[in-house]
Tab-separated table of C-alpha atoms in Angstrom:
chain	number	residue	atom	x	y	z
A	1	UNK	CA	33.211	17.243	-8.357
A	2	UNK	CA	29.752	18.191	-7.017
A	3	UNK	CA	28.049	15.365	-8.896
A	4	UNK	CA	30.488	12.846	-7.503
A	5	UNK	CA	29.976	14.165	-3.956
A	6	UNK	CA	26.216	14.036	-4.431
A	7	UNK	CA	26.342	10.475	-5.729
A	8	UNK	CA	28.640	9.475	-2.878
A	9	UNK	CA	26.301	11.032	-0.311
A	10	UNK	CA	23.277	9.232	-1.719
A	11	UNK	CA	25.044	5.913	-2.215
A	12	UNK	CA	26.921	5.918	1.065
A	13	UNK	CA	24.302	7.255	3.472
A	14	UNK	CA	20.843	7.801	2.061
A	15	UNK	CA	20.345	4.451	0.338
A	16	UNK	CA	21.276	2.341	3.407
A	17	UNK	CA	19.035	4.538	5.564
A	18	UNK	CA	16.236	4.199	3.011
A	19	UNK	CA	16.607	0.423	3.091
A	20	UNK	CA	16.581	0.410	6.894
A	21	UNK	CA	13.564	2.745	6.866
A	22	UNK	CA	11.532	0.473	4.568
A	23	UNK	CA	12.555	-2.665	6.483
A	24	UNK	CA	11.526	-1.031	9.743
A	25	UNK	CA	8.107	-0.176	8.295
A	26	UNK	CA	7.699	-3.754	7.076
A	27	UNK	CA	8.654	-5.056	10.519
A	28	UNK	CA	6.163	-2.756	12.215
A	29	UNK	CA	3.386	-3.692	9.773
A	30	UNK	CA	3.983	-7.404	10.408
A	31	UNK	CA	4.016	-7.082	14.202
A	32	UNK	CA	0.953	-4.820	14.328
A	33	UNK	CA	-0.929	-7.226	12.100
A	34	UNK	CA	-0.031	-10.196	14.315
A	35	UNK	CA	-0.971	-8.365	17.506
A	36	UNK	CA	-4.183	-6.641	16.416
A	37	UNK	CA	-5.886	-8.623	13.678
A	38	UNK	CA	-7.027	-11.527	15.869
A	39	UNK	CA	-8.384	-9.209	18.563
A	40	UNK	CA	-10.243	-7.249	15.911
A	41	UNK	CA	-11.745	-10.468	14.511
A	42	UNK	CA	-12.956	-11.437	17.989
A	43	UNK	CA	-14.543	-8.034	18.491
A	44	UNK	CA	-16.158	-8.255	15.076
A	45	UNK	CA	-17.603	-11.715	15.765
A	46	UNK	CA	-18.844	-10.657	19.199
A	47	UNK	CA	-20.603	-7.680	17.693
A	48	UNK	CA	-22.283	-9.852	15.062
A	49	UNK	CA	-23.545	-12.184	17.815
A	50	UNK	CA	-24.955	-9.212	19.688
A	51	UNK	CA	-26.717	-7.979	16.553
A	52	UNK	CA	-28.280	-11.383	15.878
A	53	UNK	CA	-29.347	-11.722	19.505
A	54	UNK	CA	-30.883	-8.299	19.388
A	55	UNK	CA	-32.822	-9.024	16.202
A	56	UNK	CA	-34.096	-12.311	17.609
A	57	UNK	CA	-35.350	-10.881	20.898
A	58	UNK	CA	-36.631	-7.449	19.944
A	59	UNK	CA	-39.101	-6.273	17.356
A	60	UNK	CA	-39.980	-3.148	19.283
A	61	UNK	CA	-37.446	-1.128	21.272
A	62	UNK	CA	-37.785	0.357	24.693
A	63	UNK	CA	-35.448	3.038	26.014
A	64	UNK	CA	-33.219	0.709	28.034
A	65	UNK	CA	-32.761	-1.773	25.194
A	66	UNK	CA	-31.955	1.022	22.800
A	67	UNK	CA	-29.328	2.468	25.143
A	68	UNK	CA	-27.705	-0.940	25.584
A	69	UNK	CA	-27.546	-1.539	21.859
A	70	UNK	CA	-26.134	1.925	21.217
A	71	UNK	CA	-23.428	1.192	23.791
A	72	UNK	CA	-22.479	-1.991	21.939
A	73	UNK	CA	-22.289	-0.041	18.682
A	74	UNK	CA	-20.089	2.641	20.233
A	75	UNK	CA	-17.680	0.072	21.673
A	76	UNK	CA	-17.436	-1.663	18.314
A	77	UNK	CA	-16.833	1.633	16.527
A	78	UNK	CA	-14.041	2.633	18.905
A	79	UNK	CA	-12.329	-0.708	18.216
A	80	UNK	CA	-12.499	-0.065	14.479
A	81	UNK	CA	-15.350	-2.484	13.716
A	82	UNK	CA	-17.867	-1.222	11.167
A	83	UNK	CA	-21.363	-1.724	12.676
A	84	UNK	CA	-22.873	-1.949	9.206
A	85	UNK	CA	-22.628	-5.016	7.026
A	86	UNK	CA	-21.441	-8.334	8.424
A	87	UNK	CA	-18.301	-10.113	9.560
A	88	UNK	CA	-16.998	-10.330	5.984
A	89	UNK	CA	-16.081	-6.634	5.962
A	90	UNK	CA	-12.386	-6.010	5.179
A	91	UNK	CA	-10.102	-6.063	8.198
A	92	UNK	CA	-8.674	-2.811	9.491
A	93	UNK	CA	-5.510	-4.709	10.440
A	94	UNK	CA	-4.611	-6.422	7.181
A	95	UNK	CA	-1.007	-5.949	6.072
A	96	UNK	CA	-1.699	-2.880	3.948
A	97	UNK	CA	-3.536	-1.076	6.742
A	98	UNK	CA	-0.903	-2.169	9.279
A	99	UNK	CA	1.861	-0.796	7.028
A	100	UNK	CA	-0.078	2.459	6.693
A	101	UNK	CA	-0.459	2.649	10.480
A	102	UNK	CA	3.261	2.003	10.995
A	103	UNK	CA	4.009	4.899	8.639
A	104	UNK	CA	1.701	7.244	10.554
A	105	UNK	CA	3.484	6.307	13.786
A	106	UNK	CA	7.076	6.960	12.673
A	107	UNK	CA	6.122	10.139	10.785
A	108	UNK	CA	4.083	11.368	13.804
A	109	UNK	CA	1.067	12.075	11.560
A	110	UNK	CA	-1.328	10.074	13.730
A	111	UNK	CA	-4.668	10.282	11.915
A	112	UNK	CA	-6.481	8.791	14.901
A	113	UNK	CA	-8.796	6.549	12.879
A	114	UNK	CA	-6.848	3.413	13.832
A	115	UNK	CA	-5.063	2.569	17.066
A	116	UNK	CA	-3.947	-0.628	18.840
A	117	UNK	CA	-6.539	-1.934	21.285
A	118	UNK	CA	-4.590	-4.796	22.859
A	119	UNK	CA	-2.153	-4.226	25.709
A	120	UNK	CA	0.642	-5.944	23.774
A	121	UNK	CA	-0.045	-3.772	20.730
A	122	UNK	CA	0.010	-0.584	22.779
A	123	UNK	CA	3.291	-1.498	24.497
A	124	UNK	CA	4.898	-2.421	21.174
A	125	UNK	CA	3.630	0.840	19.659
A	126	UNK	CA	5.442	2.839	22.356
A	127	UNK	CA	8.808	1.161	21.786
A	128	UNK	CA	8.273	1.083	18.014
A	129	UNK	CA	7.747	4.853	18.031
A	130	UNK	CA	10.773	5.431	20.301
A	131	UNK	CA	12.999	3.893	17.632
A	132	UNK	CA	11.044	4.769	14.506
A	133	UNK	CA	10.658	8.521	15.086
A	134	UNK	CA	14.427	9.153	15.473
A	135	UNK	CA	15.043	6.906	12.442
A	136	UNK	CA	12.606	9.015	10.454
A	137	UNK	CA	14.354	12.214	11.591
A	138	UNK	CA	17.801	10.858	10.647
A	139	UNK	CA	16.546	9.749	7.240
A	140	UNK	CA	14.986	13.135	6.475
A	141	UNK	CA	18.130	14.876	7.738
A	142	UNK	CA	20.375	12.961	5.353
A	143	UNK	CA	17.903	13.484	2.543
A	144	UNK	CA	18.065	17.216	3.176
A	145	UNK	CA	21.867	17.050	3.273
A	146	UNK	CA	21.916	15.493	-0.177
A	147	UNK	CA	19.616	18.156	-1.564
A	148	UNK	CA	21.652	20.915	0.078
A	149	UNK	CA	24.855	19.532	-1.469
A	150	UNK	CA	23.226	19.823	-4.865
A	151	UNK	CA	21.980	23.357	-4.235
A	152	UNK	CA	25.389	24.602	-3.048
A	153	UNK	CA	26.665	24.230	-6.603
A	154	UNK	CA	24.355	27.105	-7.561
A	155	UNK	CA	26.327	29.442	-5.311
A	156	UNK	CA	29.286	29.252	-7.710
A	157	UNK	CA	27.067	30.184	-10.646
A	158	UNK	CA	29.265	32.943	-12.088
A	159	UNK	CA	32.428	30.823	-11.963
A	160	UNK	CA	31.000	28.091	-14.186
A	161	UNK	CA	30.913	27.975	-17.986
A	162	UNK	CA	27.758	28.783	-19.925
A	163	UNK	CA	27.031	25.152	-20.745
A	164	UNK	CA	27.259	24.097	-17.116
A	165	UNK	CA	24.924	26.931	-16.107
A	166	UNK	CA	22.355	25.814	-18.674
A	167	UNK	CA	22.530	22.222	-17.457
A	168	UNK	CA	22.030	23.321	-13.872
A	169	UNK	CA	19.007	25.420	-14.789
A	170	UNK	CA	17.479	22.517	-16.707
A	171	UNK	CA	18.239	20.145	-13.832
A	172	UNK	CA	16.664	22.452	-11.273
A	173	UNK	CA	13.578	22.960	-13.459
A	174	UNK	CA	13.267	19.210	-13.956
A	175	UNK	CA	13.648	18.612	-10.208
A	176	UNK	CA	10.949	21.145	-9.330
A	177	UNK	CA	8.607	19.823	-12.016
A	178	UNK	CA	8.982	16.195	-10.988
A	179	UNK	CA	8.671	17.125	-7.311
A	180	UNK	CA	5.449	19.004	-7.969
A	181	UNK	CA	4.030	16.126	-10.007
A	182	UNK	CA	5.024	13.443	-7.506
A	183	UNK	CA	3.832	15.342	-4.428
A	184	UNK	CA	0.933	17.572	-5.449
A	185	UNK	CA	-0.431	16.268	-8.781
A	186	UNK	CA	-0.148	12.487	-9.040
A	187	UNK	CA	-1.294	11.667	-5.446
A	188	UNK	CA	-4.578	13.620	-5.722
A	189	UNK	CA	-5.242	11.984	-9.113
A	190	UNK	CA	-4.597	8.537	-7.633
A	191	UNK	CA	-6.775	9.240	-4.604
A	192	UNK	CA	-9.570	10.477	-6.863
A	193	UNK	CA	-9.540	7.216	-8.787
A	194	UNK	CA	-8.944	4.734	-5.955
A	195	UNK	CA	-10.821	6.385	-3.077
A	196	UNK	CA	-13.564	8.110	-5.052
A	197	UNK	CA	-12.538	11.596	-3.859
A	198	UNK	CA	-12.552	14.771	-5.892
A	199	UNK	CA	-9.220	16.260	-6.967
A	200	UNK	CA	-9.496	19.006	-4.346
A	201	UNK	CA	-10.133	16.410	-1.625
A	202	UNK	CA	-7.105	14.412	-2.766
A	203	UNK	CA	-4.977	17.559	-2.849
A	204	UNK	CA	-6.181	18.461	0.640
A	205	UNK	CA	-5.338	14.981	1.957
A	206	UNK	CA	-1.873	15.037	0.331
A	207	UNK	CA	-1.037	18.388	1.925
A	208	UNK	CA	-2.404	17.454	5.351
A	209	UNK	CA	-0.391	14.231	5.236
A	210	UNK	CA	2.897	15.750	4.031
A	211	UNK	CA	2.668	18.525	6.601
A	212	UNK	CA	2.129	15.830	9.306
A	213	UNK	CA	-1.019	17.602	10.506
A	214	UNK	CA	-3.107	14.454	10.165
A	215	UNK	CA	-6.646	15.550	11.012
A	216	UNK	CA	-8.065	12.112	10.231
A	217	UNK	CA	-11.111	13.402	8.342
A	218	UNK	CA	-9.782	11.800	5.155
A	219	UNK	CA	-7.949	8.479	5.375
A	220	UNK	CA	-6.965	6.110	2.570
A	221	UNK	CA	-7.795	2.389	2.497
A	222	UNK	CA	-11.193	2.985	4.074
A	223	UNK	CA	-13.389	2.785	1.005
A	224	UNK	CA	-17.139	2.478	1.494
A	225	UNK	CA	-18.385	-1.087	1.337
A	226	UNK	CA	-21.040	-2.389	-1.024
A	227	UNK	CA	-24.372	-0.700	-0.665
A	228	UNK	CA	-22.952	2.719	0.100
A	229	UNK	CA	-22.012	1.980	3.725
A	230	UNK	CA	-19.115	3.949	5.076
A	231	UNK	CA	-16.206	2.494	6.971
A	232	UNK	CA	-14.990	3.799	10.344
A	233	UNK	CA	-12.886	6.912	9.854
A	234	UNK	CA	-14.337	7.683	6.425
A	235	UNK	CA	-15.539	11.255	6.026
A	236	UNK	CA	-19.292	11.219	5.338
A	237	UNK	CA	-20.293	12.605	1.962
A	238	UNK	CA	-23.893	13.391	2.856
A	239	UNK	CA	-25.639	14.406	5.985
A	240	UNK	CA	-27.068	11.674	8.164
A	241	UNK	CA	-30.571	12.981	7.691
A	242	UNK	CA	-30.225	12.680	3.926
A	243	UNK	CA	-29.372	8.990	4.190
A	244	UNK	CA	-32.127	7.949	6.600
A	245	UNK	CA	-35.234	6.468	5.091
A	246	UNK	CA	-38.053	5.690	7.476
A	247	UNK	CA	-40.215	2.684	6.703
A	248	UNK	CA	-43.268	1.693	8.686
A	249	UNK	CA	-42.763	-1.442	10.803
A	250	UNK	CA	-45.040	-3.431	13.060
A	251	UNK	CA	-44.249	-2.938	16.715
A	252	UNK	CA	-44.508	-6.186	18.623
A	253	UNK	CA	-43.740	-7.177	22.194
A	254	UNK	CA	-40.216	-8.548	22.729
A	255	UNK	CA	-40.191	-12.320	22.537
A	256	UNK	CA	-38.490	-12.855	25.842
A	257	UNK	CA	-41.209	-10.903	27.649
A	258	UNK	CA	-43.971	-13.278	26.505
A	259	UNK	CA	-47.671	-12.537	26.570
A	260	UNK	CA	-49.245	-11.061	29.604
């Protein structure tokens, strides 16, 4: 029977592949966290030292000092360190973010907001992708096979009794409704609540993610920190000029220069 074949296909092939898929993501998340989190913490601490040193030595900037400090900020930003706040900011390589990164690797989405910075992490990422991308393709292939086996029963529509036809119509309607809710309705609602996005922004992110386009302008798990500061990779909600407030400050000679 078609239902028995469908159940056999899911139980014999899809479920073991799903288990292997999830285990592989967990493995990748663990390894990426071990390889990257310590290096990120070192970069974060080094940046905080540079900020403190800068504040201690300069009360008035010259062009060279400004360029040097901007360079430090750019290097920290590239490594995923938020220049705002302090060293207590959430890590970009905690387990949740590492799991998210592992998923973007095997699905080839590649948002671009997070990438391994250590040599070991980069080498592992290459081999992890070499195995994970084919695993993802095989899993999606078998998932499509199971769905196709269910849809082939509709080809023998006229040969089936009226009751069976009604059940198939109800099953197909239920499948399409649940699929729409799970893919295009519930995710935007969840993103709106958790990430503070509008429904249209959540819908946009869900589509960009499912289509594996992955622009990187919207990324989950990068919520703004306290005080309205935005994390690296977070799409700005207002223009930079609208957020800048100029306050008058006394311009003094840098301490290390002394009095002349």
